[in-house]
PDB file of C-alpha atoms in Angstrom:
ATOM      1  CA  MET A 866       3.336  -3.479 -27.852  1.00  0.00           C
ATOM      2  CA  LYS A 867       6.643  -3.514 -26.022  1.00  0.00           C
ATOM      3  CA  PRO A 868       8.422  -6.813 -25.421  1.00  0.00           C
ATOM      4  CA  ALA A 869       8.796  -8.178 -21.750  1.00  0.00           C
ATOM      5  CA  PRO A 870      11.522  -6.536 -20.255  1.00  0.00           C
ATOM      6  CA  SER A 871      14.758  -8.126 -19.430  1.00  0.00           C
ATOM      7  CA  SER A 872      16.932  -7.712 -16.530  1.00  0.00           C
ATOM      8  CA  ARG A 873      20.423  -7.296 -16.014  1.00  0.00           C
ATOM      9  CA  PRO A 874      22.318 -10.389 -14.330  1.00  0.00           C
ATOM     10  CA  VAL A 875      21.848  -9.786 -10.542  1.00  0.00           C
ATOM     11  CA  GLY A 876      22.478 -13.196  -9.120  1.00  0.00           C
ATOM     12  CA  ALA A 877      20.128 -15.155  -6.613  1.00  0.00           C
ATOM     13  CA  PRO A 878      16.901 -13.351  -5.984  1.00  0.00           C
ATOM     14  CA  VAL A 879      16.994 -11.428  -2.348  1.00  0.00           C
ATOM     15  CA  GLY A 880      14.596 -12.620  -0.064  1.00  0.00           C
ATOM     16  CA  SER A 881      12.450 -15.684   1.150  1.00  0.00           C
ATOM     17  CA  ILE A 882       9.716 -17.475  -0.047  1.00  0.00           C
ATOM     18  CA  THR A 883       6.435 -16.718   1.725  1.00  0.00           C
ATOM     19  CA  ARG A 884       3.271 -18.217   2.065  1.00  0.00           C
ATOM     20  CA  GLY A 885       1.828 -16.957  -0.936  1.00  0.00           C
ATOM     21  CA  THR A 886      -1.815 -16.259   0.026  1.00  0.00           C
ATOM     22  CA  THR A 887      -3.796 -13.919  -2.346  1.00  0.00           C
ATOM     23  CA  GLY A 888      -7.408 -13.825  -3.371  1.00  0.00           C
ATOM     24  CA  VAL A 889      -9.472 -11.966  -6.252  1.00  0.00           C
ATOM     25  CA  ASN A 890      -9.723  -8.310  -5.562  1.00  0.00           C
ATOM     26  CA  ARG A 891      -7.867  -8.374  -2.186  1.00  0.00           C
ATOM     27  CA  LEU A 892      -5.680  -5.154  -2.884  1.00  0.00           C
ATOM     28  CA  ARG A 893      -8.480  -3.109  -4.396  1.00  0.00           C
ATOM     29  CA  ARG A 894      -8.486  -0.372  -1.843  1.00  0.00           C
ATOM     30  CA  SER A 895      -4.735   0.356  -2.237  1.00  0.00           C
ATOM     31  CA  ASP A 896      -4.997   0.567  -6.039  1.00  0.00           C
ATOM     32  CA  ARG A 897      -8.149   2.858  -5.575  1.00  0.00           C
ATOM     33  CA  TRP A 898      -5.782   4.631  -3.633  1.00  0.00           C
ATOM     34  CA  LEU A 899      -2.914   4.434  -6.255  1.00  0.00           C
ATOM     35  CA  VAL A 900      -4.841   5.535  -9.206  1.00  0.00           C
ATOM     36  CA  HIS A 901      -6.202   9.179  -7.790  1.00  0.00           C
ATOM     37  CA  HIS A 902      -2.995   9.810  -5.471  1.00  0.00           C
ATOM     38  CA  PRO A 903      -1.769  12.939  -7.641  1.00  0.00           C
ATOM     39  CA  LEU A 904       2.165  12.275  -6.947  1.00  0.00           C
ATOM     40  CA  VAL A 905       1.523   8.444  -8.675  1.00  0.00           C
ATOM     41  CA  ARG A 906      -0.278   9.678 -11.223  1.00  0.00           C
ATOM     42  CA  GLN A 907       2.271  12.300 -12.113  1.00  0.00           C
ATOM     43  CA  VAL A 908       5.227   9.686 -12.050  1.00  0.00           C
ATOM     44  CA  LEU A 909       3.343   7.720 -14.137  1.00  0.00           C
ATOM     45  CA  HIS A 910       2.566  10.356 -16.649  1.00  0.00           C
ATOM     46  CA  ASP A 911       6.312  11.613 -16.686  1.00  0.00           C
ATOM     47  CA  ALA A 912       7.725   8.394 -16.885  1.00  0.00           C
ATOM     48  CA  SER A 913       9.634   7.593 -20.199  1.00  0.00           C
ATOM     49  CA  ASP A 914       8.954   3.894 -19.542  1.00  0.00           C
ATOM     50  CA  PRO A 915       5.946   3.359 -17.211  1.00  0.00           C
ATOM     51  CA  LEU A 916       7.209   0.081 -15.993  1.00  0.00           C
ATOM     52  CA  VAL A 917       5.604  -1.022 -12.722  1.00  0.00           C
ATOM     53  CA  VAL A 918       6.644  -3.955 -10.593  1.00  0.00           C
ATOM     54  CA  ASP A 919       3.957  -6.044  -8.359  1.00  0.00           C
ATOM     55  CA  LEU A 920       6.614  -7.824  -5.908  1.00  0.00           C
ATOM     56  CA  GLY A 921       5.245 -11.171  -4.378  1.00  0.00           C
ATOM     57  CA  TYR A 922       2.160 -11.619  -5.846  1.00  0.00           C
ATOM     58  CA  GLY A 923       1.693 -14.822  -4.359  1.00  0.00           C
ATOM     59  CA  ALA A 924       0.478 -18.156  -5.466  1.00  0.00           C
ATOM     60  CA  ARG A 925      -1.865 -17.002  -8.255  1.00  0.00           C
ATOM     61  CA  PRO A 926      -1.262 -13.646  -9.919  1.00  0.00           C
ATOM     62  CA  PHE A 927      -5.045 -12.301  -9.349  1.00  0.00           C
ATOM     63  CA  THR A 928      -3.833  -8.901  -8.230  1.00  0.00           C
ATOM     64  CA  THR A 929      -1.386  -8.342 -10.665  1.00  0.00           C
ATOM     65  CA  PHE A 930      -3.560  -8.345 -13.557  1.00  0.00           C
ATOM     66  CA  GLU A 931      -6.097  -6.202 -11.410  1.00  0.00           C
ATOM     67  CA  LEU A 932      -3.115  -3.575 -10.683  1.00  0.00           C
ATOM     68  CA  ALA A 933      -2.267  -3.503 -14.657  1.00  0.00           C
ATOM     69  CA  HIS A 934      -6.153  -2.994 -15.576  1.00  0.00           C
ATOM     70  CA  ARG A 935      -6.677  -0.277 -12.698  1.00  0.00           C
ATOM     71  CA  LEU A 936      -3.315   1.672 -13.732  1.00  0.00           C
ATOM     72  CA  ARG A 937      -4.123   1.574 -17.116  1.00  0.00           C
ATOM     73  CA  LYS A 938      -6.779   4.031 -16.303  1.00  0.00           C
ATOM     74  CA  VAL A 939      -4.100   6.553 -15.395  1.00  0.00           C
ATOM     75  CA  ARG A 940      -1.825   5.480 -18.409  1.00  0.00           C
ATOM     76  CA  HIS A 941      -3.134   3.169 -21.119  1.00  0.00           C
ATOM     77  CA  ASP A 942       0.763   2.151 -22.160  1.00  0.00           C
ATOM     78  CA  VAL A 943       1.551   0.865 -18.288  1.00  0.00           C
ATOM     79  CA  ARG A 944       3.522  -2.303 -18.098  1.00  0.00           C
ATOM     80  CA  VAL A 945       3.562  -4.568 -15.194  1.00  0.00           C
ATOM     81  CA  VAL A 946       5.758  -7.083 -14.061  1.00  0.00           C
ATOM     82  CA  GLY A 947       4.893  -9.620 -11.459  1.00  0.00           C
ATOM     83  CA  LEU A 948       8.070 -10.933  -9.326  1.00  0.00           C
ATOM     84  CA  GLU A 949       8.367 -14.035  -7.043  1.00  0.00           C
ATOM     85  CA  ILE A 950      10.908 -16.017  -5.969  1.00  0.00           C
ATOM     86  CA  ASP A 951       9.369 -19.236  -5.981  1.00  0.00           C
ATOM     87  CA  PRO A 952      10.051 -20.479  -9.559  1.00  0.00           C
ATOM     88  CA  ALA A 953       6.742 -22.593  -9.455  1.00  0.00           C
ATOM     89  CA  ARG A 954       4.658 -19.468  -9.013  1.00  0.00           C
ATOM     90  CA  ILE A 955       5.758 -17.611 -12.293  1.00  0.00           C
ATOM     91  CA  ALA A 956       2.727 -17.322 -14.503  1.00  0.00           C
ATOM     92  CA  GLU A 957       1.865 -16.792 -17.908  1.00  0.00           C
ATOM     93  CA  SER A 958       2.423 -13.631 -19.486  1.00  0.00           C
ATOM     94  CA  GLU A 959      -0.405 -11.651 -21.077  1.00  0.00           C
ATOM     95  CA  PRO A 960       0.007  -8.513 -23.350  1.00  0.00           C
ATOM     96  CA  GLY A 961       1.261  -5.848 -20.911  1.00  0.00           C
ATOM     97  CA  VAL A 962       1.489  -8.095 -17.923  1.00  0.00           C
ATOM     98  CA  SER A 963       4.723 -10.162 -17.590  1.00  0.00           C
ATOM     99  CA  PHE A 964       6.107 -12.502 -14.646  1.00  0.00           C
ATOM    100  CA  MET A 965       9.736 -13.329 -13.946  1.00  0.00           C
ATOM    101  CA  ARG A 966      11.581 -14.634 -10.793  1.00  0.00           C
ATOM    102  CA  GLY A 967      12.815 -11.916  -8.425  1.00  0.00           C
ATOM    103  CA  GLY A 968      12.956 -10.667  -4.939  1.00  0.00           C
ATOM    104  CA  PHE A 969      14.003  -7.396  -3.576  1.00  0.00           C
ATOM    105  CA  GLU A 970      16.482  -6.789  -6.124  1.00  0.00           C
ATOM    106  CA  LEU A 971      13.644  -6.172  -8.263  1.00  0.00           C
ATOM    107  CA  ALA A 972      15.258  -8.757 -10.941  1.00  0.00           C
ATOM    108  CA  GLY A 973      17.765  -5.806 -11.680  1.00  0.00           C
ATOM    109  CA  LEU A 974      14.819  -3.619 -13.362  1.00  0.00           C
ATOM    110  CA  ASN A 975      14.070  -0.060 -12.721  1.00  0.00           C
ATOM    111  CA  PRO A 976      10.339   0.705 -12.584  1.00  0.00           C
ATOM    112  CA  VAL A 977       8.896   3.885 -11.543  1.00  0.00           C
ATOM    113  CA  LEU A 978       6.262   2.238  -9.034  1.00  0.00           C
ATOM    114  CA  VAL A 979       6.646  -0.867  -7.067  1.00  0.00           C
ATOM    115  CA  ARG A 980       3.728  -2.529  -5.144  1.00  0.00           C
ATOM    116  CA  THR A 981       4.662  -5.139  -2.561  1.00  0.00           C
ATOM    117  CA  PHE A 982       1.852  -6.184  -0.080  1.00  0.00           C
ATOM    118  CA  ASN A 983       1.850  -8.981   2.707  1.00  0.00           C
ATOM    119  CA  VAL A 984       5.466  -9.796   1.976  1.00  0.00           C
ATOM    120  CA  LEU A 985       7.658  -7.915   4.748  1.00  0.00           C
ATOM    121  CA  ARG A 986       4.962  -9.028   7.332  1.00  0.00           C
ATOM    122  CA  GLN A 987       6.931 -12.404   7.137  1.00  0.00           C
ATOM    123  CA  TYR A 988      10.070 -11.362   8.036  1.00  0.00           C
ATOM    124  CA  PRO A 989      11.684  -9.880  11.208  1.00  0.00           C
ATOM    125  CA  GLU A 990      11.271  -6.074  11.840  1.00  0.00           C
ATOM    126  CA  ASP A 991      15.129  -5.583  11.668  1.00  0.00           C
ATOM    127  CA  ALA A 992      14.956  -6.874   7.981  1.00  0.00           C
ATOM    128  CA  VAL A 993      12.581  -3.749   6.715  1.00  0.00           C
ATOM    129  CA  SER A 994      15.153  -1.123   6.232  1.00  0.00           C
ATOM    130  CA  ALA A 995      17.559  -3.630   4.280  1.00  0.00           C
ATOM    131  CA  ALA A 996      14.664  -4.479   1.980  1.00  0.00           C
ATOM    132  CA  TRP A 997      13.328  -0.689   1.603  1.00  0.00           C
ATOM    133  CA  ARG A 998      16.918   0.081   0.645  1.00  0.00           C
ATOM    134  CA  ARG A 999      17.652  -2.753  -1.924  1.00  0.00           C
ATOM    135  CA  MET A1000      14.162  -1.641  -3.634  1.00  0.00           C
ATOM    136  CA  GLN A1001      14.725   2.127  -3.209  1.00  0.00           C
ATOM    137  CA  ASP A1002      18.316   1.523  -5.043  1.00  0.00           C
ATOM    138  CA  GLN A1003      16.637   0.069  -8.291  1.00  0.00           C
ATOM    139  CA  LEU A1004      13.720   2.518  -8.702  1.00  0.00           C
ATOM    140  CA  ALA A1005      13.664   4.729 -11.885  1.00  0.00           C
ATOM    141  CA  PRO A1006      14.459   8.521 -10.993  1.00  0.00           C
ATOM    142  CA  GLY A1007      11.234   9.778  -9.230  1.00  0.00           C
ATOM    143  CA  GLY A1008       9.779   6.311  -8.891  1.00  0.00           C
ATOM    144  CA  LEU A1009       7.705   5.069  -5.876  1.00  0.00           C
ATOM    145  CA  ILE A1010       7.062   2.026  -3.614  1.00  0.00           C
ATOM    146  CA  ILE A1011       3.721   1.017  -1.709  1.00  0.00           C
ATOM    147  CA  GLU A1012       4.582  -1.439   0.723  1.00  0.00           C
ATOM    148  CA  GLY A1013       1.894  -2.695   3.026  1.00  0.00           C
ATOM    149  CA  THR A1014      -0.423  -5.150   4.552  1.00  0.00           C
ATOM    150  CA  CYS A1015      -3.956  -6.311   4.455  1.00  0.00           C
ATOM    151  CA  ASP A1016      -6.509  -9.202   5.734  1.00  0.00           C
ATOM    152  CA  GLU A1017      -7.238 -12.070   3.713  1.00  0.00           C
ATOM    153  CA  LEU A1018     -10.272 -10.386   2.053  1.00  0.00           C
ATOM    154  CA  GLY A1019      -8.942  -6.856   1.884  1.00  0.00           C
ATOM    155  CA  ARG A1020     -11.179  -5.315   4.034  1.00  0.00           C
ATOM    156  CA  ARG A1021      -8.298  -3.814   6.422  1.00  0.00           C
ATOM    157  CA  CYS A1022      -5.171  -2.360   4.867  1.00  0.00           C
ATOM    158  CA  ALA A1023      -2.433  -0.316   5.861  1.00  0.00           C
ATOM    159  CA  TRP A1024       0.719   0.852   3.707  1.00  0.00           C
ATOM    160  CA  ILE A1025       3.622   3.270   3.326  1.00  0.00           C
ATOM    161  CA  LEU A1026       4.444   5.109   0.199  1.00  0.00           C
ATOM    162  CA  LEU A1027       8.229   5.609  -0.110  1.00  0.00           C
ATOM    163  CA  ASP A1028      10.388   7.153  -2.630  1.00  0.00           C
ATOM    164  CA  LYS A1029      14.410   6.941  -2.929  1.00  0.00           C
ATOM    165  CA  THR A1030      14.780   9.052  -0.071  1.00  0.00           C
ATOM    166  CA  GLY A1031      12.656   7.442   2.329  1.00  0.00           C
ATOM    167  CA  PRO A1032       8.955   6.989   3.899  1.00  0.00           C
ATOM    168  CA  LEU A1033       6.621   9.768   2.692  1.00  0.00           C
ATOM    169  CA  THR A1034       3.293   8.812   3.900  1.00  0.00           C
ATOM    170  CA  PHE A1035       1.655   6.205   5.907  1.00  0.00           C
ATOM    171  CA  THR A1036      -2.256   5.477   5.211  1.00  0.00           C
ATOM    172  CA  LEU A1037      -5.021   2.960   6.650  1.00  0.00           C
ATOM    173  CA  ALA A1038      -8.105   2.251   4.768  1.00  0.00           C
ATOM    174  CA  TRP A1039     -10.664  -0.063   5.816  1.00  0.00           C
ATOM    175  CA  ASP A1040     -14.428  -1.173   4.882  1.00  0.00           C
ATOM    176  CA  PRO A1041     -16.823   1.202   6.523  1.00  0.00           C
ATOM    177  CA  PHE A1042     -19.294  -1.390   7.264  1.00  0.00           C
ATOM    178  CA  THR A1043     -17.009  -4.385   8.840  1.00  0.00           C
ATOM    179  CA  THR A1044     -14.453  -2.116  11.342  1.00  0.00           C
ATOM    180  CA  GLU A1045     -15.905  -1.115  14.850  1.00  0.00           C
ATOM    181  CA  ARG A1046     -13.307   1.694  15.296  1.00  0.00           C
ATOM    182  CA  PRO A1047      -9.911   2.817  13.640  1.00  0.00           C
ATOM    183  CA  SER A1048      -7.226   0.733  16.170  1.00  0.00           C
ATOM    184  CA  ASP A1049      -9.055  -2.532  14.943  1.00  0.00           C
ATOM    185  CA  ILE A1050      -6.499  -1.746  11.681  1.00  0.00           C
ATOM    186  CA  ALA A1051      -3.556  -2.281  14.264  1.00  0.00           C
ATOM    187  CA  GLU A1052      -3.183  -5.879  13.567  1.00  0.00           C
ATOM    188  CA  ARG A1053      -2.612  -5.220   9.934  1.00  0.00           C
ATOM    189  CA  LEU A1054       0.015  -2.632  10.460  1.00  0.00           C
ATOM    190  CA  PRO A1055       2.874  -3.047   8.129  1.00  0.00           C
ATOM    191  CA  LYS A1056       6.238  -4.915   9.625  1.00  0.00           C
ATOM    192  CA  ALA A1057       8.104  -1.256  10.207  1.00  0.00           C
ATOM    193  CA  LEU A1058       4.980  -0.216  12.673  1.00  0.00           C
ATOM    194  CA  ILE A1059       3.170  -3.191  13.825  1.00  0.00           C
ATOM    195  CA  HIS A1060       5.512  -3.782  16.987  1.00  0.00           C
ATOM    196  CA  ARG A1061       5.431  -0.044  17.726  1.00  0.00           C
ATOM    197  CA  ASN A1062       1.609   0.246  18.637  1.00  0.00           C
ATOM    198  CA  VAL A1063       2.412   0.441  22.384  1.00  0.00           C
ATOM    199  CA  PRO A1064       2.411   3.880  24.835  1.00  0.00           C
ATOM    200  CA  GLY A1065       5.155   6.124  23.795  1.00  0.00           C
ATOM    201  CA  GLU A1066       5.358   5.452  20.382  1.00  0.00           C
ATOM    202  CA  ARG A1067       3.810   7.823  17.478  1.00  0.00           C
ATOM    203  CA  ILE A1068       1.502   5.335  15.652  1.00  0.00           C
ATOM    204  CA  HIS A1069      -0.153   4.414  19.005  1.00  0.00           C
ATOM    205  CA  ASP A1070      -0.749   8.096  19.806  1.00  0.00           C
ATOM    206  CA  LEU A1071      -2.095   8.556  16.309  1.00  0.00           C
ATOM    207  CA  LEU A1072      -4.601   5.507  16.941  1.00  0.00           C
ATOM    208  CA  GLN A1073      -5.996   6.473  20.086  1.00  0.00           C
ATOM    209  CA  SER A1074      -6.578   9.934  18.989  1.00  0.00           C
ATOM    210  CA  ALA A1075      -8.542   8.397  15.808  1.00  0.00           C
ATOM    211  CA  ASP A1076     -10.492   6.376  18.135  1.00  0.00           C
ATOM    212  CA  ARG A1077     -11.499   9.443  20.551  1.00  0.00           C
ATOM    213  CA  ALA A1078     -12.390  11.276  17.456  1.00  0.00           C
ATOM    214  CA  TRP A1079     -14.713   8.624  16.139  1.00  0.00           C
ATOM    215  CA  ALA A1080     -16.185   8.320  19.580  1.00  0.00           C
ATOM    216  CA  THR A1081     -16.820  12.032  19.704  1.00  0.00           C
ATOM    217  CA  CYS A1082     -18.336  11.652  16.315  1.00  0.00           C
ATOM    218  CA  ALA A1083     -20.587   8.995  17.186  1.00  0.00           C
ATOM    219  CA  PRO A1084     -24.005  10.896  16.535  1.00  0.00           C
ATOM    220  CA  VAL A1085     -22.789  11.299  12.714  1.00  0.00           C
ATOM    221  CA  SER A1086     -23.358   7.513  12.395  1.00  0.00           C
ATOM    222  CA  THR A1087     -27.246   8.359  11.868  1.00  0.00           C
ATOM    223  CA  PHE A1088     -26.011   9.136   8.263  1.00  0.00           C
ATOM    224  CA  GLY A1089     -24.019   6.070   7.933  1.00  0.00           C
ATOM    225  CA  PRO A1090     -20.038   5.212   8.595  1.00  0.00           C
ATOM    226  CA  ARG A1091     -18.562   7.362   5.859  1.00  0.00           C
ATOM    227  CA  ALA A1092     -20.232  10.532   6.977  1.00  0.00           C
ATOM    228  CA  ARG A1093     -19.036   9.467  10.542  1.00  0.00           C
ATOM    229  CA  TRP A1094     -15.701   9.289   9.188  1.00  0.00           C
ATOM    230  CA  ARG A1095     -15.485  12.280   7.571  1.00  0.00           C
ATOM    231  CA  ALA A1096     -16.498  14.124  10.841  1.00  0.00           C
ATOM    232  CA  THR A1097     -14.043  12.494  12.248  1.00  0.00           C
ATOM    233  CA  LEU A1098     -11.274  13.709   9.801  1.00  0.00           C
ATOM    234  CA  ASP A1099     -12.422  17.110  10.319  1.00  0.00           C
ATOM    235  CA  LEU A1100     -12.202  16.702  14.200  1.00  0.00           C
ATOM    236  CA  LEU A1101      -8.863  15.049  13.999  1.00  0.00           C
ATOM    237  CA  ALA A1102      -7.793  18.428  11.663  1.00  0.00           C
ATOM    238  CA  GLU A1103      -9.226  20.515  14.389  1.00  0.00           C
ATOM    239  CA  THR A1104      -7.057  18.821  17.004  1.00  0.00           C
ATOM    240  CA  GLY A1105      -3.847  19.733  15.214  1.00  0.00           C
ATOM    241  CA  ILE A1106      -3.209  16.426  13.479  1.00  0.00           C
ATOM    242  CA  PRO A1107      -2.584  17.041   9.690  1.00  0.00           C
ATOM    243  CA  VAL A1108      -4.386  14.074   8.078  1.00  0.00           C
ATOM    244  CA  GLN A1109      -4.647  14.364   4.298  1.00  0.00           C
ATOM    245  CA  ARG A1110      -7.726  15.426   2.893  1.00  0.00           C
ATOM    246  CA  TYR A1111      -9.760  14.034  -0.248  1.00  0.00           C
ATOM    247  CA  ARG A1112     -12.054  16.281  -2.539  1.00  0.00           C
ATOM    248  CA  ARG A1113     -13.847  12.911  -4.085  1.00  0.00           C
ATOM    249  CA  ARG A1114     -15.961  11.043  -1.907  1.00  0.00           C
ATOM    250  CA  MET A1115     -14.349   8.088  -0.305  1.00  0.00           C
ATOM    251  CA  ARG A1116     -16.011   4.623  -0.668  1.00  0.00           C
ATOM    252  CA  ASP A1117     -13.703   3.457   1.864  1.00  0.00           C
ATOM    253  CA  CYS A1118     -12.754   4.918   5.216  1.00  0.00           C
ATOM    254  CA  VAL A1119      -8.953   6.406   4.678  1.00  0.00           C
ATOM    255  CA  LEU A1120      -6.526   8.065   6.963  1.00  0.00           C
ATOM    256  CA  THR A1121      -3.282   9.161   5.118  1.00  0.00           C
ATOM    257  CA  ILE A1122      -0.831  11.119   6.962  1.00  0.00           C
ATOM    258  CA  ASN A1123       2.879  12.373   6.721  1.00  0.00           C
ATOM    259  CA  TRP A1124       5.271   9.641   7.717  1.00  0.00           C
ATOM    260  CA  GLU A1125       6.986  11.582  10.736  1.00  0.00           C
ATOM    261  CA  TRP A1126       3.801  11.545  12.740  1.00  0.00           C
ATOM    262  CA  VAL A1127       3.981   7.697  13.079  1.00  0.00           C
ATOM    263  CA  ALA A1128       7.711   7.082  12.566  1.00  0.00           C
ATOM    264  CA  PRO A1129       9.174   4.768  15.050  1.00  0.00           C
ATOM    265  CA  ALA A1130      10.659   6.988  18.093  1.00  0.00           C
ATOM    266  CA  ASP A1131      14.006   5.209  17.635  1.00  0.00           C
TER     267      ASP A1131
END
C-alpha cells in the first residue's frame, strides 16, 4: 500500500466552507456513470499513479468511501483523497482512502480524476470559471474533472465532465420512477447552467426538446419508464440532437451530450 499523498506548500485552501450536507449512496448515479465511461476508464488504466480527489465531501465521508469502492472495479490500486476546507470535517484515513484539508487548489495534488459535487452550487455563477481553472491547473496529464449537483437523496443529478482544455460533456441522470419529465431536473443543474434555463439558451432548448420527445413516447410507458426513455433518446437522435447512446442496459434515465450543445450563449 502506498503512503498517503503529501502535497506541496500551497498556502491557504481556495474556497469557502459549504453547508456540508451529504448522505449514504447520494452520488451513486454519477459513480455508476464514471465506472462505465470509456474515457474515465482509460485515464485510470493509463495513469502511472491512479490518484483521485473527492473535493468537498461534506460533514461525513460516506460518498468518498463509496467512490473508492466503485473505482476499484476499474483499477484495484486506485487511491482516493477526500478534501475539505473545514478542518473539523477531516475524517480518519483507511487503506487506500485518506483525507486532507484543501479547496480548489487541490492541496497541491495532481490527480487523474477529480469529483466535486454540490460545491459550486453554493457559489455565485461568476466564480465557476475561476474554480474550474484552479482545478484544471492541478490535473495530471490527461486528467478529468466531474463537477455536478444532485438532490438530497441522489434521485436527480446533473454534471459536467471537463479536462484541462475545458468542458467536454454534460449529463443528466435520474431515477426513472420518481421523475415526471426530463425538465424536472432543471432545479439541479450545475451552477454554470442553472441560471441559463431561459428561452434563447441552449440548455433550455435541450430540456424542451427532451420533454417533447418524452411526451411523444408516452405510448411506450406501458413497458415502463426505462423503455420509454430509450425510445425518447431514439427520437431525439432522429431529430438531429446527438445524444450519446449506451450499449448496456441502464437502470437510470441518462442523457449525455457534448458541451457545445448546452454551453451558455455568451
